[in-house]
PDB file of C-alpha atoms and ligand atoms in Angstrom:
ATOM      1  CA  MET X1162      -9.280  15.022 -20.378  1.00 51.00           C
ATOM      2  CA  PRO X1163      -5.865  17.070 -19.579  1.00 52.00           C
ATOM      3  CA  ASN X1164      -3.523  16.420 -23.145  1.00 50.00           C
ATOM      4  CA  VAL X1165      -0.653  14.718 -23.483  1.00 49.00           C
ATOM      5  CA  MET X1166       2.315  17.275 -22.738  1.00 48.00           C
ATOM      6  CA  GLU X1167       0.222  17.820 -19.217  1.00 50.00           C
ATOM      7  CA  ARG X1168      -0.037  14.365 -18.313  1.00 56.00           C
ATOM      8  CA  ILE X1169       3.755  13.681 -18.651  1.00 62.00           C
ATOM      9  CA  ALA X1170       3.761  17.275 -17.066  1.00 75.00           C
ATOM     10  CA  ARG X1171       2.424  15.347 -13.793  1.00 88.00           C
ATOM     11  CA  PRO X1172       2.297  11.864 -13.201  1.00 95.00           C
ATOM     12  CA  ILE X1173      -0.377  11.049 -11.394  1.00 97.00           C
ATOM     13  CA  VAL X1174       1.023   7.514  -9.073  1.00 98.00           C
ATOM     14  CA  GLY X1175      -0.641   5.298  -6.321  1.00 98.00           C
ATOM     15  CA  LEU X1176       1.864   4.420  -3.304  1.00 98.00           C
ATOM     16  CA  LEU X1177       1.070   0.685  -1.978  1.00 98.00           C
ATOM     17  CA  GLY X1178       3.477  -0.198   0.596  1.00 97.00           C
ATOM     18  CA  GLY X1179       3.843  -3.321   3.468  1.00 95.00           C
ATOM     19  CA  THR X1180       4.466  -5.919   5.060  1.00 95.00           C
ATOM     20  CA  PHE X1181       3.316  -7.732   2.437  1.00 97.00           C
ATOM     21  CA  ASN X1182       4.096 -11.092   4.346  1.00 97.00           C
ATOM     22  CA  PRO X1183       2.661 -12.739   2.089  1.00 97.00           C
ATOM     23  CA  MET X1184       0.638 -10.494  -0.832  1.00 98.00           C
ATOM     24  CA  HIS X1185      -2.642 -11.215  -1.459  1.00 98.00           C
ATOM     25  CA  PHE X1186      -6.192 -10.333  -3.539  1.00 98.00           C
ATOM     26  CA  GLY X1187      -6.613  -7.626  -0.503  1.00 96.00           C
ATOM     27  CA  HIS X1188      -4.643  -6.062  -1.984  1.00 97.00           C
ATOM     28  CA  LEU X1189      -5.020  -6.303  -5.806  1.00 98.00           C
ATOM     29  CA  ARG X1190      -7.241  -5.714  -5.636  1.00 98.00           C
ATOM     30  CA  MET X1191      -7.334  -2.269  -3.125  1.00 97.00           C
ATOM     31  CA  ALA X1192      -4.279  -0.754  -5.745  1.00 98.00           C
ATOM     32  CA  GLN X1193      -6.670  -2.354  -8.452  1.00 98.00           C
ATOM     33  CA  GLU X1194     -10.197   0.027  -7.150  1.00 97.00           C
ATOM     34  CA  LEU X1195      -7.708   3.466  -6.556  1.00 97.00           C
ATOM     35  CA  ALA X1196      -6.189   3.007  -9.877  1.00 98.00           C
ATOM     36  CA  GLU X1197      -9.338   3.031 -11.703  1.00 97.00           C
ATOM     37  CA  SER X1198     -11.523   6.200  -9.741  1.00 96.00           C
ATOM     38  CA  LEU X1199      -8.303   8.030  -9.680  1.00 96.00           C
ATOM     39  CA  GLN X1200      -7.143   7.366 -13.038  1.00 95.00           C
ATOM     40  CA  LEU X1201      -3.685   6.964 -12.069  1.00 97.00           C
ATOM     41  CA  ASP X1202      -0.534   6.777 -14.285  1.00 97.00           C
ATOM     42  CA  GLU X1203       0.591   3.927 -12.175  1.00 98.00           C
ATOM     43  CA  VAL X1204       0.202   2.115  -8.840  1.00 98.00           C
ATOM     44  CA  ARG X1205       3.922   1.159  -7.380  1.00 98.00           C
ATOM     45  CA  PHE X1206       4.124  -1.332  -4.807  1.00 98.00           C
ATOM     46  CA  ILE X1207       7.270  -1.428  -2.352  1.00 98.00           C
ATOM     47  CA  PRO X1208       7.413  -4.241  -0.129  1.00 97.00           C
ATOM     48  CA  SER X1209       9.051  -3.206   2.980  1.00 94.00           C
ATOM     49  CA  ALA X1210      12.467  -4.253   4.327  1.00 91.00           C
ATOM     50  CA  ASN X1211      12.395  -2.966   8.024  1.00 86.00           C
ATOM     51  CA  PRO X1212       9.058  -2.782   8.834  1.00 80.00           C
ATOM     52  CA  PRO X1213       9.116   0.310  11.728  1.00 82.00           C
ATOM     53  CA  HIS X1214       5.225  -0.935  13.033  1.00 77.00           C
ATOM     54  CA  LYS X1215       5.829  -5.263  13.394  1.00 77.00           C
ATOM     55  CA  THR X1216       7.003  -7.851  14.268  1.00 80.00           C
ATOM     56  CA  ALA X1217      10.334  -9.001  12.037  1.00 79.00           C
ATOM     57  CA  PRO X1218       8.307 -10.811   9.355  1.00 79.00           C
ATOM     58  CA  THR X1219       9.352 -14.713   9.772  1.00 84.00           C
ATOM     59  CA  VAL X1220       9.378 -14.296   5.935  1.00 93.00           C
ATOM     60  CA  SER X1221      13.032 -13.108   4.238  1.00 95.00           C
ATOM     61  CA  ALA X1222      12.365  -9.315   2.709  1.00 94.00           C
ATOM     62  CA  LEU X1223      13.892 -11.910  -0.934  1.00 96.00           C
ATOM     63  CA  HIS X1224      10.997 -13.751  -0.120  1.00 97.00           C
ATOM     64  CA  ARG X1225       8.457 -11.876   0.286  1.00 97.00           C
ATOM     65  CA  ALA X1226       9.199  -8.960  -3.074  1.00 98.00           C
ATOM     66  CA  GLU X1227       9.147 -12.350  -5.133  1.00 98.00           C
ATOM     67  CA  MET X1228       6.053 -12.378  -4.751  1.00 98.00           C
ATOM     68  CA  VAL X1229       4.851  -9.035  -4.610  1.00 98.00           C
ATOM     69  CA  LYS X1230       6.424  -9.260  -8.427  1.00 98.00           C
ATOM     70  CA  LEU X1231       4.644 -12.257  -9.096  1.00 98.00           C
ATOM     71  CA  GLY X1232       1.648 -10.754  -6.999  1.00 98.00           C
ATOM     72  CA  ILE X1233       1.367  -7.636 -10.084  1.00 98.00           C
ATOM     73  CA  ALA X1234       2.625  -9.176 -13.242  1.00 98.00           C
ATOM     74  CA  SER X1235      -0.031  -9.185 -15.227  1.00 97.00           C
ATOM     75  CA  ASN X1236      -1.440  -5.488 -14.918  1.00 98.00           C
ATOM     76  CA  PRO X1237       0.332  -3.121 -16.605  1.00 97.00           C
ATOM     77  CA  ILE X1238       0.788  -0.613 -14.760  1.00 98.00           C
ATOM     78  CA  PHE X1239       0.739  -2.002 -11.102  1.00 98.00           C
ATOM     79  CA  LYS X1240       5.074  -1.674 -10.207  1.00 98.00           C
ATOM     80  CA  PHE X1241       7.257  -2.872  -8.339  1.00 98.00           C
ATOM     81  CA  ASP X1242       9.947  -0.621  -6.237  1.00 98.00           C
ATOM     82  CA  ASP X1243      12.409  -1.660  -3.967  1.00 97.00           C
ATOM     83  CA  ARG X1244      13.549   1.084  -2.708  1.00 97.00           C
ATOM     84  CA  GLU X1245      12.999   0.080   0.323  1.00 96.00           C
ATOM     85  CA  LEU X1246      14.962  -3.321  -0.032  1.00 95.00           C
ATOM     86  CA  ARG X1247      18.057  -0.958  -1.566  1.00 95.00           C
ATOM     87  CA  ARG X1248      17.388   0.712   2.932  1.00 93.00           C
ATOM     88  CA  THR X1249      19.293  -0.127   5.413  1.00 90.00           C
ATOM     89  CA  GLY X1250      18.527   0.847   9.358  1.00 90.00           C
ATOM     90  CA  PRO X1251      13.916   0.683   9.223  1.00 90.00           C
ATOM     91  CA  SER X1252      12.373   1.154   6.539  1.00 91.00           C
ATOM     92  CA  TYR X1253      10.598   4.956   6.845  1.00 95.00           C
ATOM     93  CA  MET X1254       7.679   5.889   4.127  1.00 97.00           C
ATOM     94  CA  VAL X1255       9.592   9.984   5.466  1.00 97.00           C
ATOM     95  CA  ASP X1256      11.881   8.269   3.748  1.00 97.00           C
ATOM     96  CA  THR X1257      10.699   6.160   0.936  1.00 97.00           C
ATOM     97  CA  LEU X1258       8.523   8.829   0.053  1.00 98.00           C
ATOM     98  CA  GLN X1259      11.814  11.315  -0.006  1.00 98.00           C
ATOM     99  CA  SER X1260      13.178   9.576  -3.104  1.00 98.00           C
ATOM    100  CA  LEU X1261      10.128   9.166  -4.306  1.00 98.00           C
ATOM    101  CA  ARG X1262       9.103  13.036  -5.698  1.00 97.00           C
ATOM    102  CA  ASP X1263      13.074  13.133  -5.923  1.00 97.00           C
ATOM    103  CA  GLU X1264      12.740  11.216  -8.687  1.00 96.00           C
ATOM    104  CA  LEU X1265       9.380  12.010 -10.220  1.00 96.00           C
ATOM    105  CA  GLY X1266       9.976  15.416  -9.310  1.00 95.00           C
ATOM    106  CA  ALA X1267       7.989  18.113  -7.739  1.00 96.00           C
ATOM    107  CA  GLN X1268       4.613  18.236 -10.105  1.00 95.00           C
ATOM    108  CA  ALA X1269       4.098  14.273  -9.959  1.00 97.00           C
ATOM    109  CA  SER X1270       0.688  13.724  -7.754  1.00 98.00           C
ATOM    110  CA  LEU X1271       2.127  11.607  -5.437  1.00 98.00           C
ATOM    111  CA  ILE X1272      -1.361   8.845  -3.858  1.00 98.00           C
ATOM    112  CA  LEU X1273      -0.210   7.200  -0.559  1.00 98.00           C
ATOM    113  CA  PHE X1274      -2.580   4.225  -0.385  1.00 98.00           C
ATOM    114  CA  MET X1275      -4.391   3.054   2.570  1.00 95.00           C
ATOM    115  CA  GLY X1276      -6.189   0.299   4.730  1.00 89.00           C
ATOM    116  CA  SER X1277      -8.323   1.946   7.056  1.00 85.00           C
ATOM    117  CA  ASP X1278      -6.875   0.222   9.959  1.00 83.00           C
ATOM    118  CA  ALA X1279      -2.990   1.686   9.213  1.00 86.00           C
ATOM    119  CA  PHE X1280      -4.960   4.154   9.696  1.00 91.00           C
ATOM    120  CA  THR X1281      -5.817   4.748  12.878  1.00 90.00           C
ATOM    121  CA  GLU X1282      -1.678   4.684  13.913  1.00 90.00           C
ATOM    122  CA  PHE X1283      -0.836   6.679  11.281  1.00 95.00           C
ATOM    123  CA  ASN X1284       0.594   9.547  13.997  1.00 95.00           C
ATOM    124  CA  THR X1285       2.666   6.942  15.382  1.00 94.00           C
ATOM    125  CA  TRP X1286       4.826   6.981  12.410  1.00 95.00           C
ATOM    126  CA  HIS X1287       7.776   8.809  11.996  1.00 96.00           C
ATOM    127  CA  ARG X1288       7.973  12.099  11.212  1.00 97.00           C
ATOM    128  CA  TRP X1289       4.202  11.246   9.859  1.00 97.00           C
ATOM    129  CA  GLU X1290       3.500  15.380   9.913  1.00 97.00           C
ATOM    130  CA  GLU X1291       5.691  16.092   6.896  1.00 98.00           C
ATOM    131  CA  ILE X1292       4.055  12.687   5.155  1.00 98.00           C
ATOM    132  CA  ILE X1293       1.523  15.357   3.516  1.00 98.00           C
ATOM    133  CA  GLY X1294       3.646  17.394   2.308  1.00 98.00           C
ATOM    134  CA  LEU X1295       5.275  14.515   0.053  1.00 98.00           C
ATOM    135  CA  CYS X1296       2.768  13.139  -0.967  1.00 98.00           C
ATOM    136  CA  HIS X1297      -1.623  12.572  -1.158  1.00 98.00           C
ATOM    137  CA  ILE X1298      -3.613   9.920   1.180  1.00 98.00           C
ATOM    138  CA  VAL X1299      -6.508   8.294   0.350  1.00 97.00           C
ATOM    139  CA  LEU X1300      -8.438   6.247   2.631  1.00 95.00           C
ATOM    140  CA  ALA X1301     -10.048   2.403   1.750  1.00 93.00           C
ATOM    141  CA  GLN X1302     -11.784   1.210   4.147  1.00 83.00           C
ATOM    142  CA  ARG X1303     -10.751  -2.570   5.257  1.00 78.00           C
ATOM    143  CA  PRO X1304     -13.062  -4.208   6.669  1.00 72.00           C
ATOM    144  CA  LEU X1305     -12.411  -4.840   9.754  1.00 61.00           C
ATOM    145  CA  ALA X1306     -14.499  -2.621  11.293  1.00 52.00           C
ATOM    146  CA  ALA X1307     -14.044  -3.535  14.993  1.00 49.00           C
ATOM    147  CA  LYS X1308     -11.113  -4.227  15.654  1.00 56.00           C
ATOM    148  CA  ILE X1309     -10.436  -0.873  14.577  1.00 61.00           C
ATOM    149  CA  GLU X1310      -9.317   1.953  17.230  1.00 69.00           C
ATOM    150  CA  PRO X1311     -11.456   5.163  17.033  1.00 79.00           C
ATOM    151  CA  LEU X1312      -9.562   7.707  15.708  1.00 86.00           C
ATOM    152  CA  SER X1313      -7.556   9.755  18.128  1.00 91.00           C
ATOM    153  CA  ARG X1314      -7.917  13.890  18.595  1.00 94.00           C
ATOM    154  CA  THR X1315      -4.700  14.246  16.403  1.00 96.00           C
ATOM    155  CA  LEU X1316      -5.657  12.042  13.773  1.00 95.00           C
ATOM    156  CA  ASP X1317      -8.885  13.739  13.919  1.00 94.00           C
ATOM    157  CA  THR X1318      -8.333  17.168  13.189  1.00 96.00           C
ATOM    158  CA  PHE X1319      -5.343  16.111  10.795  1.00 97.00           C
ATOM    159  CA  LEU X1320      -8.153  14.753   9.235  1.00 95.00           C
ATOM    160  CA  HIS X1321     -10.658  18.090   9.486  1.00 95.00           C
ATOM    161  CA  ASN X1322      -7.598  19.978   7.748  1.00 97.00           C
ATOM    162  CA  HIS X1323      -6.977  17.627   4.754  1.00 98.00           C
ATOM    163  CA  TYR X1324      -9.438  16.336   4.007  1.00 97.00           C
ATOM    164  CA  THR X1325     -10.967  16.988   0.497  1.00 97.00           C
ATOM    165  CA  GLU X1326     -14.217  14.931  -0.469  1.00 95.00           C
ATOM    166  CA  ASN X1327     -13.739  15.493  -4.691  1.00 95.00           C
ATOM    167  CA  ALA X1328     -10.777  13.092  -5.968  1.00 93.00           C
ATOM    168  CA  GLU X1329      -9.970  16.042  -8.858  1.00 94.00           C
ATOM    169  CA  ASP X1330      -8.459  17.559  -6.149  1.00 96.00           C
ATOM    170  CA  LEU X1331      -5.188  14.984  -5.723  1.00 96.00           C
ATOM    171  CA  ARG X1332      -5.090  14.704  -9.335  1.00 93.00           C
ATOM    172  CA  GLU X1333      -4.762  18.234  -9.858  1.00 94.00           C
ATOM    173  CA  SER X1334      -1.893  19.336  -6.905  1.00 96.00           C
ATOM    174  CA  SER X1335       0.762  16.688  -5.988  1.00 97.00           C
ATOM    175  CA  ALA X1336       0.213  16.382  -2.079  1.00 98.00           C
ATOM    176  CA  GLY X1337      -1.568  17.389   0.345  1.00 98.00           C
ATOM    177  CA  TYR X1338      -5.678  16.640   0.909  1.00 98.00           C
ATOM    178  CA  VAL X1339      -6.886  13.436   2.419  1.00 97.00           C
ATOM    179  CA  THR X1340      -9.146  11.389   0.414  1.00 96.00           C
ATOM    180  CA  MET X1341     -11.637   8.370   1.581  1.00 94.00           C
ATOM    181  CA  GLN X1342     -12.820   5.724  -0.798  1.00 94.00           C
ATOM    182  CA  ALA X1343     -14.892   3.100  -0.544  1.00 92.00           C
ATOM    183  CA  ILE X1344     -13.088   0.130  -2.131  1.00 94.00           C
ATOM    184  CA  THR X1345     -14.987  -3.185  -2.765  1.00 94.00           C
ATOM    185  CA  PRO X1346     -14.635  -4.127   1.574  1.00 92.00           C
ATOM    186  CA  LEU X1347     -12.586  -8.242   1.256  1.00 94.00           C
ATOM    187  CA  ASP X1348     -11.671  -9.550   4.659  1.00 92.00           C
ATOM    188  CA  ILE X1349      -8.569 -10.963   3.288  1.00 95.00           C
ATOM    189  CA  SER X1350      -5.076 -10.521   5.976  1.00 94.00           C
ATOM    190  CA  SER X1351      -1.447 -11.719   5.245  1.00 96.00           C
ATOM    191  CA  THR X1352      -1.875 -12.612   9.078  1.00 95.00           C
ATOM    192  CA  ALA X1353      -5.336 -14.937   8.665  1.00 95.00           C
ATOM    193  CA  ILE X1354      -3.231 -16.288   5.327  1.00 97.00           C
ATOM    194  CA  ARG X1355      -0.344 -17.685   7.594  1.00 97.00           C
ATOM    195  CA  GLN X1356      -2.113 -19.012  10.210  1.00 95.00           C
ATOM    196  CA  HIS X1357      -4.061 -21.410   7.037  1.00 94.00           C
ATOM    197  CA  LEU X1358      -0.531 -22.720   5.164  1.00 96.00           C
ATOM    198  CA  GLN X1359       0.468 -22.693   9.074  1.00 94.00           C
ATOM    199  CA  SER X1360      -2.291 -25.995   9.116  1.00 94.00           C
ATOM    200  CA  LYS X1361      -1.446 -27.457   6.174  1.00 93.00           C
ATOM    201  CA  LYS X1362      -4.657 -25.760   4.462  1.00 94.00           C
ATOM    202  CA  SER X1363      -5.266 -24.859   1.431  1.00 94.00           C
ATOM    203  CA  ALA X1364      -5.069 -20.625   0.333  1.00 95.00           C
ATOM    204  CA  ARG X1365      -6.429 -21.135  -3.329  1.00 96.00           C
ATOM    205  CA  TYR X1366      -8.559 -17.355  -4.066  1.00 97.00           C
ATOM    206  CA  LEU X1367      -7.545 -15.495  -1.010  1.00 98.00           C
ATOM    207  CA  MET X1368      -4.188 -14.806  -3.394  1.00 98.00           C
ATOM    208  CA  PRO X1369      -3.076 -15.526  -6.420  1.00 98.00           C
ATOM    209  CA  ASP X1370      -1.909 -19.359  -7.956  1.00 98.00           C
ATOM    210  CA  ASP X1371       2.302 -18.339  -8.994  1.00 98.00           C
ATOM    211  CA  VAL X1372       2.153 -16.386  -5.062  1.00 98.00           C
ATOM    212  CA  ILE X1373       0.649 -19.920  -4.038  1.00 97.00           C
ATOM    213  CA  GLY X1374       2.799 -22.427  -6.026  1.00 97.00           C
ATOM    214  CA  TYR X1375       6.418 -19.404  -5.159  1.00 97.00           C
ATOM    215  CA  ILE X1376       5.249 -20.540  -0.984  1.00 97.00           C
ATOM    216  CA  GLN X1377       4.555 -24.096  -2.503  1.00 95.00           C
ATOM    217  CA  SER X1378       8.268 -24.107  -3.731  1.00 95.00           C
ATOM    218  CA  HIS X1379      10.057 -22.217  -1.108  1.00 95.00           C
ATOM    219  CA  HIS X1380       8.325 -24.111   1.581  1.00 94.00           C
ATOM    220  CA  LEU X1381       7.494 -21.096   3.933  1.00 96.00           C
ATOM    221  CA  TYR X1382       4.843 -20.212   6.150  1.00 95.00           C
ATOM    222  CA  GLY X1383       5.102 -24.304   6.926  1.00 89.00           C
ATOM    223  CA  ALA X1384       3.133 -25.203   4.773  1.00 80.00           C
ATOM    224  CA  LYS X1385       2.201 -28.009   2.180  1.00 75.00           C
ATOM    225  CA  GLY X1386       4.421 -29.097  -0.769  1.00 64.00           C
ATOM    226  CA  ALA X1387       3.732 -27.986  -4.020  1.00 52.00           C
TER     227      ALA X1387
HETATM  228  P1  ATP V1578      -0.328  -8.489   8.374  1.00 83.00           P
HETATM  229  O1  ATP V1578      -1.664  -9.704   8.241  1.00 83.00           O
HETATM  230  O2  ATP V1578       0.681  -8.907   8.586  1.00 83.00           O
HETATM  231  O3  ATP V1578      -0.621  -7.456   9.748  1.00 83.00           O
HETATM  232  P2  ATP V1578      -1.777  -7.112   5.743  1.00 83.00           P
HETATM  233  O4  ATP V1578      -2.796  -8.008   5.214  1.00 83.00           O
HETATM  234  O5  ATP V1578      -2.130  -6.047   7.052  1.00 83.00           O
HETATM  235  O6  ATP V1578      -1.112  -8.295   6.818  1.00 83.00           O
HETATM  236  P3  ATP V1578       0.790  -6.056   4.693  1.00 83.00           P
HETATM  237  O7  ATP V1578       1.393  -5.121   4.500  1.00 83.00           O
HETATM  238  O8  ATP V1578      -0.114  -4.705   6.625  1.00 83.00           O
HETATM  239  O9  ATP V1578      -1.078  -6.430   5.215  1.00 83.00           O
HETATM  240  O10 ATP V1578      -0.969  -4.566   4.256  1.00 83.00           O
HETATM  241  C1  ATP V1578      -0.156  -3.270   3.668  1.00 83.00           C
HETATM  242  C2  ATP V1578      -1.251  -2.104   3.163  1.00 83.00           C
HETATM  243  O11 ATP V1578      -3.128  -3.264   2.524  1.00 83.00           O
HETATM  244  C3  ATP V1578      -2.146  -1.921   4.258  1.00 83.00           C
HETATM  245  O12 ATP V1578      -2.377  -0.245   4.390  1.00 83.00           O
HETATM  246  C4  ATP V1578      -2.734  -2.269   4.770  1.00 83.00           C
HETATM  247  O13 ATP V1578      -4.420  -1.341   5.142  1.00 83.00           O
HETATM  248  C5  ATP V1578      -3.768  -2.364   3.300  1.00 83.00           C
HETATM  249  N1  ATP V1578      -4.206  -3.510   3.243  1.00 83.00           N
HETATM  250  C6  ATP V1578      -3.819  -6.062   3.357  1.00 83.00           C
HETATM  251  N2  ATP V1578      -4.414  -6.035   3.479  1.00 83.00           N
HETATM  252  C7  ATP V1578      -6.538  -5.124   3.354  1.00 83.00           C
HETATM  253  C8  ATP V1578      -7.170  -6.317   2.564  1.00 83.00           C
HETATM  254  N3  ATP V1578      -7.949  -6.559   2.419  1.00 83.00           N
HETATM  255  N4  ATP V1578      -8.336  -4.529   2.066  1.00 83.00           N
HETATM  256  C9  ATP V1578      -7.864  -2.954   1.924  1.00 83.00           C
HETATM  257  N5  ATP V1578      -6.720  -2.993   2.739  1.00 83.00           N
HETATM  258  C10 ATP V1578      -5.227  -4.562   2.937  1.00 83.00           C
END
């Protein structure tokens, strides 16, 4: 166990970016399990203002952010990070990581969480090849295997060049490694939740009750009122 000074010298910070339209237990459980297995000091939830890879969310960034705040409120190591909401233009992850690196310093271990579905498109992200110089990446298997495209040759080579099976490597350096972690598979998606709500069905047990209460009181997604 590193001593306190070492821990301060190298904070180990998980990062979960997303549209969170809306936030659900798939996001929260992934963050919880990765925080435990990688012994993270904190996990930052970073809602995207203008997600470059999705059609513009029907629900405003403000509402999506409020739902994230409600969802993480009871966990002291989960932190809300509004840096993408404060920027204009597309919410590029490379800009977010550069700004986190500037804030947290060269020594911090930054660990970007990604569902396996998101990784199949990673090489289409803006300046994607710079990202691994700014953080580590941990891939969490998402139970949508049938829909997931096989990895392109470019991403296969990228994985080969950066992969480690030893999670300690991510704690002992600030950036540069990719690893995979098994998590409890929860087949929950924001898309499916939006469809439930639109058809006046309940989203209970898919997401925190406080988030459901927020959706109802603000009449989001065509949900039934409170
Ligand atoms: P949508 O259905 O609208 O595309 P989503 O449920 O995939 O949304 P996002 O906010 O886009 O949610 O996801 C942010 C990150 O969380 C992505 O890396 C995604 O792969 C991951 N993620 C989302 N849901 C799960 C889940 N159930 N299990 C593991 N990872 C997940």
